[in-house]
């Protein structure tokens, strides 16, 4: 499990960040950065590099290997430290709080700024790098792809989508972005998977989610990973989060991805509320209705019990 680096940030000196940034630059060309290349990348003297390497290794921000040559690479903690340092310099983040959620592909923490916000570190490629390489088209056509690149591109894609969708679509408001990390609005609510809706709320909430998916399509994006785990429900409505796989509507697979999203969402509601949600929902027709703006209710696309 990746450790939170916020507590050690005050211990690190500017030269430590120069070293970490130098290793980051070197990892653009190879997974392991040769020891003799680090002074060039970090703009530190060889003697300074020796000292800083020891400091960063002691804090587990770097990893070393000496099989074929002495090489170094960032651990996720080192990448986290670089992003958090940048946010602190920009005054996007002024304090660090408790974890809000830890998942396979991201860690989310509460952070303090002018009000409580959420900081999301992308972890794509950390534990399932080969799987991500196959699934994500932004890793295509690159001979050397590190997990830094994969996680950074996921964060870039999500931030771009949030900027395009907010405020017309119910998504978290984006605040700042650096490397593999995003600062965004902290959403209060309960994950849809853990929500027990009253009978009279079920179709209304499903319609609300589908309508937001239609609004997102109108704004140029398909979520492409919709499930009960990336929707928050609260008294004010719903919020759809986790957009790193967001796909532009002009993508050749956009219609297929929208239909899959519809099937995922409607399928969840049908399984959890079988007495209420219509049987045999026409997912293709519903997706078309979302895309052309004619959608009004899921009831129009299914047969009743």
CSV table of C-alpha atoms in Angstrom, one decimal:
chain,number,residue,atom,x,y,z
A,1,UNK,CA,0.0,0.0,0.0
A,2,UNK,CA,1.3,3.4,-0.9
A,3,UNK,CA,2.1,5.6,2.1
A,4,UNK,CA,0.9,9.2,2.6
A,5,UNK,CA,3.9,11.5,2.1
A,6,UNK,CA,2.2,14.7,3.5
A,7,UNK,CA,3.9,14.4,6.9
A,8,UNK,CA,7.4,14.3,5.5
A,9,UNK,CA,7.0,17.2,3.1
A,10,UNK,CA,8.4,19.7,5.6
A,11,UNK,CA,11.5,17.6,6.0
A,12,UNK,CA,12.4,17.8,2.4
A,13,UNK,CA,14.6,20.5,1.1
A,14,UNK,CA,14.6,22.2,-2.3
A,15,UNK,CA,17.5,20.1,-3.5
A,16,UNK,CA,15.6,16.9,-2.6
A,17,UNK,CA,12.9,18.0,-5.0
A,18,UNK,CA,15.5,18.8,-7.7
A,19,UNK,CA,16.7,15.2,-7.3
A,20,UNK,CA,13.3,13.7,-7.5
A,21,UNK,CA,12.4,15.8,-10.5
A,22,UNK,CA,15.7,14.7,-12.1
A,23,UNK,CA,14.8,11.1,-11.7
A,24,UNK,CA,11.4,11.8,-13.0
A,25,UNK,CA,12.9,13.4,-16.2
A,26,UNK,CA,15.2,10.4,-16.6
A,27,UNK,CA,12.3,8.0,-16.4
A,28,UNK,CA,10.9,9.5,-19.6
A,29,UNK,CA,13.7,7.5,-21.4
A,30,UNK,CA,14.2,4.4,-19.3
A,31,UNK,CA,12.5,2.6,-16.3
A,32,UNK,CA,15.7,2.8,-14.3
A,33,UNK,CA,17.8,6.0,-14.4
A,34,UNK,CA,21.5,5.4,-14.4
A,35,UNK,CA,23.3,6.9,-11.5
A,36,UNK,CA,25.8,8.9,-13.7
A,37,UNK,CA,22.9,10.5,-15.6
A,38,UNK,CA,21.2,12.0,-12.5
A,39,UNK,CA,23.4,15.1,-12.1
A,40,UNK,CA,22.6,16.1,-15.7
A,41,UNK,CA,18.8,15.6,-15.2
A,42,UNK,CA,18.7,17.2,-11.7
A,43,UNK,CA,21.3,20.0,-12.3
A,44,UNK,CA,23.0,19.0,-9.0
A,45,UNK,CA,26.6,18.2,-8.5
A,46,UNK,CA,27.7,14.6,-8.2
A,47,UNK,CA,28.4,15.1,-4.6
A,48,UNK,CA,25.0,16.7,-4.0
A,49,UNK,CA,23.4,13.8,-5.8
A,50,UNK,CA,25.0,11.3,-3.5
A,51,UNK,CA,23.7,13.1,-0.4
A,52,UNK,CA,20.2,13.6,-1.8
A,53,UNK,CA,19.9,10.0,-3.0
A,54,UNK,CA,20.6,8.8,0.6
A,55,UNK,CA,18.0,11.2,2.0
A,56,UNK,CA,15.3,10.1,-0.5
A,57,UNK,CA,16.1,6.4,-0.2
A,58,UNK,CA,15.8,6.7,3.6
A,59,UNK,CA,12.4,8.2,3.1
A,60,UNK,CA,11.4,5.5,0.6
A,61,UNK,CA,10.8,8.0,-2.2
A,62,UNK,CA,13.1,6.2,-4.5
A,63,UNK,CA,14.0,2.6,-5.4
A,64,UNK,CA,17.5,1.5,-6.3
A,65,UNK,CA,18.8,-1.5,-8.3
A,66,UNK,CA,22.3,-2.7,-9.0
A,67,UNK,CA,21.8,-5.7,-11.3
A,68,UNK,CA,23.2,-4.5,-14.6
A,69,UNK,CA,24.1,-0.9,-13.5
A,70,UNK,CA,23.3,1.3,-10.6
A,71,UNK,CA,19.9,2.7,-11.4
A,72,UNK,CA,17.1,4.6,-9.6
A,73,UNK,CA,13.4,5.1,-10.2
A,74,UNK,CA,10.7,7.0,-8.4
A,75,UNK,CA,8.3,5.1,-6.1
A,76,UNK,CA,4.8,6.4,-6.1
A,77,UNK,CA,5.6,8.2,-2.8
A,78,UNK,CA,8.2,10.2,-4.6
A,79,UNK,CA,5.8,11.1,-7.4
A,80,UNK,CA,3.2,12.0,-4.8
A,81,UNK,CA,5.7,14.3,-3.0
A,82,UNK,CA,6.5,16.1,-6.3
A,83,UNK,CA,2.8,16.7,-7.0
A,84,UNK,CA,1.9,17.8,-3.5
A,85,UNK,CA,4.9,20.1,-3.4
A,86,UNK,CA,3.7,21.8,-6.6
A,87,UNK,CA,0.1,22.2,-5.1
A,88,UNK,CA,1.6,23.7,-1.9
A,89,UNK,CA,3.7,26.2,-4.0
A,90,UNK,CA,0.5,27.2,-5.9
A,91,UNK,CA,-1.4,27.4,-2.6
A,92,UNK,CA,-4.0,25.0,-4.0
A,93,UNK,CA,-3.4,22.8,-0.9
A,94,UNK,CA,-2.6,24.3,2.5
A,95,UNK,CA,-3.3,21.3,4.7
A,96,UNK,CA,-3.7,17.5,4.5
A,97,UNK,CA,-6.5,15.4,6.0
A,98,UNK,CA,-7.8,11.9,6.3
A,99,UNK,CA,-8.3,9.4,3.4
A,100,UNK,CA,-11.6,9.6,1.7
A,101,UNK,CA,-11.2,6.5,-0.4
A,102,UNK,CA,-8.4,4.1,-1.4
A,103,UNK,CA,-8.9,2.0,-4.5
A,104,UNK,CA,-7.1,-0.1,-7.1
A,105,UNK,CA,-6.5,2.9,-9.4
A,106,UNK,CA,-6.6,5.9,-7.1
A,107,UNK,CA,-6.2,7.2,-3.6
A,108,UNK,CA,-8.3,10.2,-2.5
A,109,UNK,CA,-7.6,12.4,0.5
A,110,UNK,CA,-9.3,15.4,2.1
A,111,UNK,CA,-7.2,18.5,1.8
A,112,UNK,CA,-7.6,22.0,3.2
A,113,UNK,CA,-7.6,25.1,1.0
A,114,UNK,CA,-10.0,28.0,1.2
A,115,UNK,CA,-12.5,25.2,2.1
A,116,UNK,CA,-12.2,21.4,2.4
A,117,UNK,CA,-11.3,19.9,-1.0
A,118,UNK,CA,-10.4,16.4,-2.3
A,119,UNK,CA,-7.0,15.4,-3.7
A,120,UNK,CA,-7.0,12.4,-6.0
A,121,UNK,CA,-3.7,10.6,-6.8
A,122,UNK,CA,-4.0,8.3,-9.8
A,123,UNK,CA,-2.4,4.9,-9.4
A,124,UNK,CA,-3.0,3.4,-12.8
A,125,UNK,CA,-0.2,1.1,-13.7
A,126,UNK,CA,1.1,0.6,-10.2
A,127,UNK,CA,-0.4,-2.8,-9.6
A,128,UNK,CA,-1.9,-3.8,-13.0
A,129,UNK,CA,0.3,-2.1,-15.5
A,130,UNK,CA,0.0,-4.6,-18.3
A,131,UNK,CA,-3.8,-4.7,-18.0
A,132,UNK,CA,-4.0,-0.9,-18.1
A,133,UNK,CA,-1.6,-0.9,-21.1
A,134,UNK,CA,-4.1,-3.0,-23.1
A,135,UNK,CA,-7.2,-1.1,-22.1
A,136,UNK,CA,-6.2,2.5,-22.3
A,137,UNK,CA,-5.7,4.0,-25.7
A,138,UNK,CA,-3.5,6.8,-24.4
A,139,UNK,CA,-0.7,4.2,-23.8
A,140,UNK,CA,-0.7,3.1,-27.5
A,141,UNK,CA,2.2,3.7,-29.9
A,142,UNK,CA,4.8,4.3,-27.2
A,143,UNK,CA,7.8,1.9,-27.0
A,144,UNK,CA,8.7,2.9,-23.4
A,145,UNK,CA,5.7,3.6,-21.1
A,146,UNK,CA,6.2,3.9,-17.4
A,147,UNK,CA,3.5,3.9,-14.7
A,148,UNK,CA,4.3,7.6,-14.3
A,149,UNK,CA,3.1,8.2,-17.9
A,150,UNK,CA,0.1,6.0,-17.5
A,151,UNK,CA,-1.0,7.6,-14.2
A,152,UNK,CA,-0.3,11.2,-15.5
A,153,UNK,CA,-2.3,10.7,-18.7
A,154,UNK,CA,-5.2,9.3,-16.7
A,155,UNK,CA,-5.2,12.4,-14.5
A,156,UNK,CA,-4.9,14.7,-17.5
A,157,UNK,CA,-7.8,13.0,-19.2
A,158,UNK,CA,-10.0,13.2,-16.1
A,159,UNK,CA,-9.2,16.8,-15.4
A,160,UNK,CA,-9.9,17.8,-19.1
A,161,UNK,CA,-13.2,16.0,-18.9
A,162,UNK,CA,-14.2,17.7,-15.6
A,163,UNK,CA,-13.3,21.1,-17.0
A,164,UNK,CA,-15.4,20.5,-20.0
A,165,UNK,CA,-18.4,19.1,-18.1
A,166,UNK,CA,-18.6,21.3,-15.0
A,167,UNK,CA,-21.0,23.0,-14.2
A,168,UNK,CA,-23.4,21.8,-16.8
A,169,UNK,CA,-23.1,18.2,-15.7
A,170,UNK,CA,-23.2,17.0,-12.0
A,171,UNK,CA,-19.4,16.3,-11.6
A,172,UNK,CA,-17.0,17.5,-9.0
A,173,UNK,CA,-15.7,21.0,-9.7
A,174,UNK,CA,-12.0,20.8,-10.8
A,175,UNK,CA,-9.6,23.1,-9.0
A,176,UNK,CA,-6.0,22.2,-10.0
A,177,UNK,CA,-4.0,19.4,-11.7
A,178,UNK,CA,-0.3,18.4,-11.6
A,179,UNK,CA,1.3,15.2,-12.8
A,180,UNK,CA,-0.9,12.3,-11.6
A,181,UNK,CA,-2.9,14.3,-9.1
A,182,UNK,CA,-6.1,16.3,-9.2
A,183,UNK,CA,-7.5,18.8,-6.6
A,184,UNK,CA,-11.3,19.0,-6.9
A,185,UNK,CA,-14.4,19.7,-5.0
A,186,UNK,CA,-15.1,17.4,-2.0
A,187,UNK,CA,-18.5,15.8,-2.6
A,188,UNK,CA,-20.7,14.9,0.3
A,189,UNK,CA,-23.0,11.9,-0.1
A,190,UNK,CA,-23.2,8.2,-0.2
A,191,UNK,CA,-21.9,5.9,-2.9
A,192,UNK,CA,-24.8,4.5,-4.9
A,193,UNK,CA,-23.7,1.0,-4.2
A,194,UNK,CA,-24.3,1.6,-0.5
A,195,UNK,CA,-27.5,3.6,-0.9
A,196,UNK,CA,-30.9,2.0,-0.1
A,197,UNK,CA,-33.5,4.0,-2.0
A,198,UNK,CA,-37.2,4.1,-1.1
A,199,UNK,CA,-39.5,2.6,-3.7
A,200,UNK,CA,-40.7,5.9,-4.9
A,201,UNK,CA,-37.1,7.2,-5.4
A,202,UNK,CA,-35.8,4.4,-7.5
A,203,UNK,CA,-36.9,5.4,-11.0
A,204,UNK,CA,-36.4,9.1,-10.2
A,205,UNK,CA,-32.8,8.6,-9.2
A,206,UNK,CA,-32.1,6.2,-12.2
A,207,UNK,CA,-33.6,8.8,-14.5
A,208,UNK,CA,-31.5,11.5,-12.9
A,209,UNK,CA,-28.3,9.5,-13.5
A,210,UNK,CA,-29.2,8.8,-17.1
A,211,UNK,CA,-30.1,12.4,-17.7
A,212,UNK,CA,-26.7,13.5,-16.5
A,213,UNK,CA,-25.1,10.9,-18.8
A,214,UNK,CA,-27.1,12.6,-21.6
A,215,UNK,CA,-25.9,16.0,-20.6
A,216,UNK,CA,-22.3,14.7,-20.6
A,217,UNK,CA,-22.8,13.4,-24.1
A,218,UNK,CA,-24.2,16.8,-25.2
A,219,UNK,CA,-21.0,18.3,-23.6
A,220,UNK,CA,-18.8,16.0,-25.7
A,221,UNK,CA,-18.0,13.0,-23.4
A,222,UNK,CA,-19.0,9.5,-22.6
A,223,UNK,CA,-18.0,8.4,-19.1
A,224,UNK,CA,-17.0,4.9,-20.4
A,225,UNK,CA,-16.8,3.3,-16.9
A,226,UNK,CA,-20.2,3.9,-15.3
A,227,UNK,CA,-21.2,1.8,-12.4
A,228,UNK,CA,-22.8,2.0,-8.9
A,229,UNK,CA,-19.3,2.8,-7.5
A,230,UNK,CA,-18.8,6.1,-9.2
A,231,UNK,CA,-22.1,7.9,-8.4
A,232,UNK,CA,-22.7,9.8,-5.1
A,233,UNK,CA,-26.3,10.3,-3.9
A,234,UNK,CA,-27.3,13.0,-1.5
A,235,UNK,CA,-30.4,15.1,-0.7
A,236,UNK,CA,-29.5,17.5,-3.5
A,237,UNK,CA,-29.3,14.9,-6.2
A,238,UNK,CA,-26.4,12.9,-7.6
A,239,UNK,CA,-22.8,13.4,-8.6
A,240,UNK,CA,-20.9,11.3,-11.1
A,241,UNK,CA,-17.2,11.0,-10.5
A,242,UNK,CA,-14.1,9.0,-11.7
A,243,UNK,CA,-13.7,10.2,-15.3
A,244,UNK,CA,-10.2,9.0,-16.3
A,245,UNK,CA,-11.6,6.8,-19.1
A,246,UNK,CA,-13.8,9.6,-20.4
A,247,UNK,CA,-14.1,9.3,-24.2
A,248,UNK,CA,-15.0,12.1,-26.6
A,249,UNK,CA,-18.3,11.6,-28.4
A,250,UNK,CA,-16.5,11.8,-31.8
A,251,UNK,CA,-14.5,8.6,-30.9
A,252,UNK,CA,-15.4,5.7,-33.2
A,253,UNK,CA,-16.5,3.6,-30.1
A,254,UNK,CA,-18.5,6.4,-28.4
A,255,UNK,CA,-21.9,4.9,-29.2
A,256,UNK,CA,-20.8,1.4,-28.0
A,257,UNK,CA,-19.4,2.8,-24.8
A,258,UNK,CA,-22.5,4.8,-24.1
A,259,UNK,CA,-24.7,1.7,-24.5
A,260,UNK,CA,-22.4,-0.2,-22.2
A,261,UNK,CA,-22.6,2.5,-19.6
A,262,UNK,CA,-26.4,2.4,-19.9
A,263,UNK,CA,-26.4,-1.4,-19.5
A,264,UNK,CA,-24.2,-1.2,-16.4
A,265,UNK,CA,-26.4,1.4,-14.7
A,266,UNK,CA,-29.8,0.0,-15.6
A,267,UNK,CA,-28.5,-3.5,-14.8
A,268,UNK,CA,-27.5,-2.5,-11.3
A,269,UNK,CA,-30.9,-0.9,-10.6
A,270,UNK,CA,-32.7,-3.9,-12.0
A,271,UNK,CA,-30.7,-6.3,-9.8
A,272,UNK,CA,-31.2,-4.2,-6.7
A,273,UNK,CA,-34.8,-3.1,-7.2
A,274,UNK,CA,-36.3,-5.9,-9.4
A,275,UNK,CA,-39.9,-5.1,-8.4
A,276,UNK,CA,-39.6,-1.5,-9.7
A,277,UNK,CA,-37.3,-1.2,-12.6
A,278,UNK,CA,-38.7,-2.2,-16.0
A,279,UNK,CA,-37.8,-5.6,-17.4
A,280,UNK,CA,-36.0,-5.9,-20.7
A,281,UNK,CA,-34.8,-2.3,-21.1
A,282,UNK,CA,-33.9,-1.4,-24.6
A,283,UNK,CA,-30.3,-0.3,-23.9
A,284,UNK,CA,-29.5,0.6,-27.5
A,285,UNK,CA,-32.6,2.7,-27.8
A,286,UNK,CA,-32.0,4.3,-24.5
A,287,UNK,CA,-28.5,5.2,-25.4
A,288,UNK,CA,-29.7,6.7,-28.7
A,289,UNK,CA,-32.2,8.8,-26.7
A,290,UNK,CA,-29.5,10.1,-24.4
A,291,UNK,CA,-27.3,10.9,-27.4
A,292,UNK,CA,-30.0,12.8,-29.4
A,293,UNK,CA,-31.5,14.5,-26.3
A,294,UNK,CA,-34.9,12.8,-26.5
A,295,UNK,CA,-34.6,10.8,-23.3
A,296,UNK,CA,-37.2,11.5,-20.6
A,297,UNK,CA,-37.5,8.4,-18.5
A,298,UNK,CA,-36.3,4.8,-18.5
A,299,UNK,CA,-39.9,3.7,-18.4
A,300,UNK,CA,-40.2,4.6,-22.1
A,301,UNK,CA,-37.6,1.9,-23.0
A,302,UNK,CA,-38.8,-1.1,-21.1
A,303,UNK,CA,-41.7,-3.4,-20.5
A,304,UNK,CA,-43.3,-3.3,-17.1
A,305,UNK,CA,-43.6,-6.3,-14.8
